[in-house]
Amino acid sequence: MIKGVKGSLLAAVSLALVGCAATGKDTASASDKPAEKPAKFNKDPYPSTYKPYPGQVTAVRNVTIFDGEGGRIENGTVLLAEGKVEAIGGPDTPIPADIAVFDGTGKFLTPGVIDIHSHLGDYPSPSVDAHSDGNEATSPTTPEVWSEHSVWPQDPGFSRALANGGVTSLQILPGSANLMGGRSITLKNVPSRTVQGMKFPGAPYGLKMACGENPKRVYGGKGRMPSTRMGNFAVNRATWQKAAAYKKKMDDGKAVDRDLAMETLAGVLSGEILVHNHCYRADEMALVIDMSKEFGYKVSTFHHAVESYKIADILAKEGICSAMWADWWGFKMEAYDSVPENIPLVYKAGACTIVHSDDANQIQRLNQEAAKARAAGRRIGIDVSDEMAWTWLSYNPAKALGIADRTGSLKPGKMADVVLWNGNPFSAYTRPEKVWIDGALMFDAMDPKRRPVSDFELGQPGEGDVK
Amino acid sequence: MIRALLLSAAAIVAVPAAAQDVAITNAKLVIGDGSAPIEGGTVVVRAGKVVAAGAGVAVPAGIERVDAEGKYVTPGIVAAFSRVGLTEVDAVSGTNDRSAPRTRFSAGLDIAPALNPMGSPVAVNRASGVTRAIVAPGGSSNLFAGQGAVVDLADDMDMVTRPRALQYVAFGEDGASKAGGSRAATFLLFREQLLAARSYARNPAALAEWGNDAMIQRADADALVRVIDGTTPLFVRVDRAVDIVNVLKLKGEFPALKLVLVGATEGWLVAREIAAAKVPVLVSPLTDLPSSFEQLGATQSNAGRLKAAGVDVSVGVFDDDDAHKMGYATQYAGNLVGLTRVPGASGLSWDQAFASISSMPARAVGMEGSIGSLRPGRAGDVVIWDNDPLELGSRPTMVWIDGKAQSLTTRQDRLRERYATPEEGALPNAYDW
């Protein structure tokens, strides 16, 4: 039916802070038990082959900079070299001679947008049945599936997100038909022949989970469990129980039969894999928090968290991020209590605040969604500056994805994932002018040849159009 | 403190009242017809209609005056193609009257009795500046979806401005699927039903003679007769360039057809043909993905290129969000202005962009003389905005519909007030209302 409902079915994530990562309780701790050797599974069988595209030493001067962590520099300078942010500062920041220098007068410079919730590649354009690869809707729990095995790198949506949205990294999630939909993957938004060529090097995997209406509708509709919210929890708890037992066996150094589903869940329990939980309603989020404590995992982020404003204090206390839309509402019951002030109210409570898309169109305008949310906040006295609002678009999603040490803000030594906007990016009248990923110029509005055209679009009406 | 602000904001919103005579002065006045904003403008509304608007307009004695303090004052937004009033929660079928996939009727369906003015989407859209909407049915079991209406979003029980204001039909992939599986079937079914309606008009008794072999039911034939003679505009959903050309050719056989194209994603490829046929177009302007094989040429420059070719272009919010988020119209129009700054892209000037969400949709549905602008004689639908209405996050501070001041408070406002401070107080939130 309408997109809102379809989108809600597709989408499901939530991110959580990475606080529980790397506890040291992995299989190595069982090494004093010589009798049985724990199975050694390759945890990275489809390794990233991503390499930054060639860039040149580049500077932008006289530009207004939001650094992504809440800092703002007027009349600023940024220097990109070797794929990294080399320097950032005011007009006196030294830059080498004989390099490409852009004048940013009247323009704005930000870290690239990071969308924590996308199905590009898994539900690509054209959205024909043959391309519908986002929901393994055959069992309520499918932690064994990996979204990267569905991603079609030729999806034209990637280039739209780059050219119109300044999106430099994005998480591709499996859909929300299932309670446990499978592993997510974080990509750099570069054209590539292979998905491995897009994989963000070293980014942790995520596990997509889904609360509420979708799982109970999809499986209830098939006449099987779960058909209720209590059924959702029962299936989840039984699965976590099994995973806990599996992990204990491995931790104890016992031989286990390889089980791809349990490997993913054990990875969650050991903190290597981050939980992104599609969950709209406040009461359900609170129940999920209890479930995570029951089994010893942590939710990185609640996605589609339409009712986070009702429990923003709890989310702040638990250190859980909310990934939200500015104003989607009314497409199903669990989206009925949406308010336009959700994002600023979560921000005001001190909880981790993220703007997400779950949509091949809205991913092209996440800056505009943030602007709408910020304006709604201002009307009720929550005054969020431009530079703080940008944390919703880059640094917070990077934190929630476990990649904030490398991208998400403009700090020396971090990846040169940068957007030069032709005006204030919180205006409807503004577009990206240039986008660099790891220092390579991947989009340039001034140069038609710096505009990727996917294989699918070659020879079709509108090939190479501005779009 | 936030709570206090909210309450005070709610308190200044006028309760709906009878049509009042009002003069809004000191406005950055947007007429809505494509002309430039007028600084220091005044608009005078009497007996529910605009009587004067412009610079140097005298304020009649004894009339209520509202000082706009230099803010934008515009006609209300006219949603170019929507389902507002037809649904409350899309996924809850009892609340959803968009379409009737199991009815035996089609063109004869009339959405007027399905409209719910009390639904929360009406209030939410009104609070974002939408005062009128062209509402189309979603579909039936047959090719023709039925008759839409032009509605107002006022806080009262009578939503219908003009019933049976349009007939809706989808060609392209959707129409092919309805007609039996191919575009050939769509065009044949369309022609046969119109021809049957024409025969019925000439000889109503014929319908009974056809019996079970009738192509068409009486109620549907009645509706299609009004399409054939041009009384009811025919809104045609069509996207692929060649499909558009073929739809335009229908006027060869049915010359009185009043066509309006909806979607027209690849319209820019045949812009000259559309302009020559003098057929207006309603576009969802930010569509730029090849979502289907009939939208391969999708580009955000579609609206700008059509306009440049001389086509009347209206900007709508459809294919999704068409009941709940009509307020996106201003954002979309603003984006078309932004496109004028992108090398190689086509957009609209600010003035054109605003007209595309006010007078242009009114003109497309044949009501330019009654709604959609602040020219004298039009409905007193006036909005004062807190900022540039095409900028992100701008909101109305006051809205009049037919000269009546409207409440801008929504259910969402009440929820937000309740949870402005999320922790529990002395009593649970449920007692806080």
Tab-separated table of N, CA and C in Angstrom, chain B residues 18-25 42-53 57-68 73 374 379-384 398-406:
chain	number	residue	atom	x	y	z
B	18	ALA	N	-17.861	32.634	13.346
B	18	ALA	CA	-18.532	32.961	12.100
B	18	ALA	C	-17.589	33.787	11.240
B	19	ALA	N	-17.860	33.796	9.940
B	19	ALA	CA	-17.045	34.600	9.045
B	19	ALA	C	-17.003	36.029	9.565
B	20	GLN	N	-15.800	36.551	9.638
B	20	GLN	CA	-15.674	37.901	10.162
B	20	GLN	C	-15.081	38.772	9.071
B	21	ASP	N	-15.330	40.037	9.144
B	21	ASP	CA	-14.671	40.952	8.230
B	21	ASP	C	-13.345	41.327	8.861
B	22	VAL	N	-12.290	41.213	8.110
B	22	VAL	CA	-10.975	41.432	8.683
B	22	VAL	C	-10.053	42.057	7.645
B	23	ALA	N	-9.190	42.934	8.122
B	23	ALA	CA	-8.142	43.491	7.268
B	23	ALA	C	-6.807	43.120	7.883
B	24	ILE	N	-5.969	42.499	7.098
B	24	ILE	CA	-4.631	42.130	7.566
B	24	ILE	C	-3.669	43.111	6.917
B	25	THR	N	-3.002	43.871	7.759
B	25	THR	CA	-2.175	44.970	7.268
B	25	THR	C	-0.700	44.686	7.514
B	42	THR	N	-1.808	44.959	2.177
B	42	THR	CA	-3.011	44.768	2.994
B	42	THR	C	-3.957	43.841	2.242
B	43	VAL	N	-4.621	42.973	2.969
B	43	VAL	CA	-5.681	42.168	2.367
B	43	VAL	C	-6.949	42.371	3.199
B	44	VAL	N	-8.040	42.596	2.497
B	44	VAL	CA	-9.323	42.823	3.159
B	44	VAL	C	-10.263	41.685	2.792
B	45	VAL	N	-10.840	41.071	3.835
B	45	VAL	CA	-11.779	39.969	3.640
B	45	VAL	C	-13.121	40.384	4.215
B	46	ARG	N	-14.162	40.274	3.403
B	46	ARG	CA	-15.504	40.575	3.897
B	46	ARG	C	-16.445	39.470	3.464
B	47	ALA	N	-17.326	39.086	4.401
B	47	ALA	CA	-18.320	38.038	4.127
B	47	ALA	C	-17.661	36.790	3.546
B	48	GLY	N	-16.469	36.497	4.061
B	48	GLY	CA	-15.809	35.255	3.677
B	48	GLY	C	-15.013	35.317	2.400
B	49	LYS	N	-15.007	36.474	1.732
B	49	LYS	CA	-14.272	36.559	0.465
B	49	LYS	C	-13.271	37.707	0.479
B	50	VAL	N	-12.236	37.529	-0.322
B	50	VAL	CA	-11.274	38.608	-0.492
B	50	VAL	C	-11.939	39.723	-1.288
B	51	VAL	N	-11.878	40.951	-0.771
B	51	VAL	CA	-12.417	42.065	-1.563
B	51	VAL	C	-11.319	42.971	-2.105
B	52	ALA	N	-10.167	42.955	-1.437
B	52	ALA	CA	-9.055	43.751	-1.949
B	52	ALA	C	-7.750	43.199	-1.377
B	53	ALA	N	-6.688	43.299	-2.182
B	53	ALA	CA	-5.383	42.874	-1.700
B	53	ALA	C	-4.321	43.610	-2.496
B	57	VAL	N	-4.051	49.593	-0.136
B	57	VAL	CA	-5.468	49.248	-0.005
B	57	VAL	C	-6.013	49.906	1.252
B	58	ALA	N	-7.121	50.594	1.114
B	58	ALA	CA	-7.706	51.278	2.276
B	58	ALA	C	-8.425	50.267	3.161
B	59	VAL	N	-8.283	50.457	4.461
B	59	VAL	CA	-8.967	49.577	5.402
B	59	VAL	C	-10.324	50.193	5.732
B	60	PRO	N	-11.392	49.489	5.450
B	60	PRO	CA	-12.721	50.054	5.733
B	60	PRO	C	-12.875	50.360	7.221
B	61	ALA	N	-13.672	51.361	7.507
B	61	ALA	CA	-13.885	51.748	8.904
B	61	ALA	C	-14.622	50.644	9.639
B	62	GLY	N	-14.285	50.478	10.887
B	62	GLY	CA	-15.031	49.567	11.747
B	62	GLY	C	-14.705	48.097	11.559
B	63	ILE	N	-13.733	47.805	10.738
B	63	ILE	CA	-13.395	46.407	10.461
B	63	ILE	C	-12.259	45.973	11.393
B	64	GLU	N	-12.269	44.706	11.748
B	64	GLU	CA	-11.174	44.193	12.584
B	64	GLU	C	-9.861	44.297	11.822
B	65	ARG	N	-8.817	44.725	12.525
B	65	ARG	CA	-7.501	44.844	11.879
B	65	ARG	C	-6.533	43.889	12.551
B	66	VAL	N	-5.738	43.225	11.748
B	66	VAL	CA	-4.670	42.374	12.272
B	66	VAL	C	-3.367	42.866	11.657
B	67	ASP	N	-2.436	43.254	12.494
B	67	ASP	CA	-1.140	43.745	12.020
B	67	ASP	C	-0.210	42.548	11.827
B	68	ALA	N	0.187	42.301	10.597
B	68	ALA	CA	1.054	41.149	10.317
B	68	ALA	C	2.515	41.425	10.654
B	73	VAL	N	2.188	37.065	4.341
B	73	VAL	CA	0.752	36.769	4.342
B	73	VAL	C	0.426	36.221	2.955
B	374	LEU	N	-5.235	35.512	-3.569
B	374	LEU	CA	-5.848	36.606	-2.821
B	374	LEU	C	-6.395	37.674	-3.763
B	379	ALA	N	-12.114	32.968	-2.169
B	379	ALA	CA	-12.414	32.630	-0.779
B	379	ALA	C	-11.404	33.288	0.154
B	380	GLY	N	-11.868	33.709	1.305
B	380	GLY	CA	-10.999	34.342	2.289
B	380	GLY	C	-10.156	33.339	3.034
B	381	ASP	N	-9.285	32.654	2.306
B	381	ASP	CA	-8.340	31.685	2.885
B	381	ASP	C	-6.994	32.382	2.990
B	382	VAL	N	-6.633	32.784	4.184
B	382	VAL	CA	-5.450	33.617	4.368
B	382	VAL	C	-4.581	33.029	5.490
B	383	VAL	N	-3.275	33.080	5.277
B	383	VAL	CA	-2.336	32.554	6.279
B	383	VAL	C	-1.280	33.612	6.589
B	384	ILE	N	-1.053	33.831	7.862
B	384	ILE	CA	0.114	34.611	8.287
B	384	ILE	C	1.172	33.615	8.755
B	398	MET	N	-1.448	32.396	12.058
B	398	MET	CA	-2.904	32.532	11.986
B	398	MET	C	-3.383	32.030	10.635
B	399	VAL	N	-4.550	31.395	10.661
B	399	VAL	CA	-5.142	30.870	9.426
B	399	VAL	C	-6.627	31.218	9.414
B	400	TRP	N	-7.065	31.771	8.299
B	400	TRP	CA	-8.503	31.981	8.086
B	400	TRP	C	-8.934	31.102	6.921
B	401	ILE	N	-10.118	30.508	7.047
B	401	ILE	CA	-10.725	29.785	5.931
B	401	ILE	C	-12.114	30.354	5.731
B	402	ASP	N	-12.406	30.771	4.512
B	402	ASP	CA	-13.669	31.476	4.237
B	402	ASP	C	-13.874	32.611	5.229
B	403	GLY	N	-12.803	33.279	5.575
B	403	GLY	CA	-12.909	34.413	6.479
B	403	GLY	C	-13.078	34.048	7.945
B	404	LYS	N	-13.033	32.793	8.265
B	404	LYS	CA	-13.157	32.381	9.671
B	404	LYS	C	-11.785	32.023	10.216
B	405	ALA	N	-11.456	32.626	11.351
B	405	ALA	CA	-10.192	32.291	12.006
B	405	ALA	C	-10.261	30.845	12.504
B	406	GLN	N	-9.171	30.127	12.310
B	406	GLN	CA	-9.168	28.698	12.591
B	406	GLN	C	-8.289	28.346	13.790
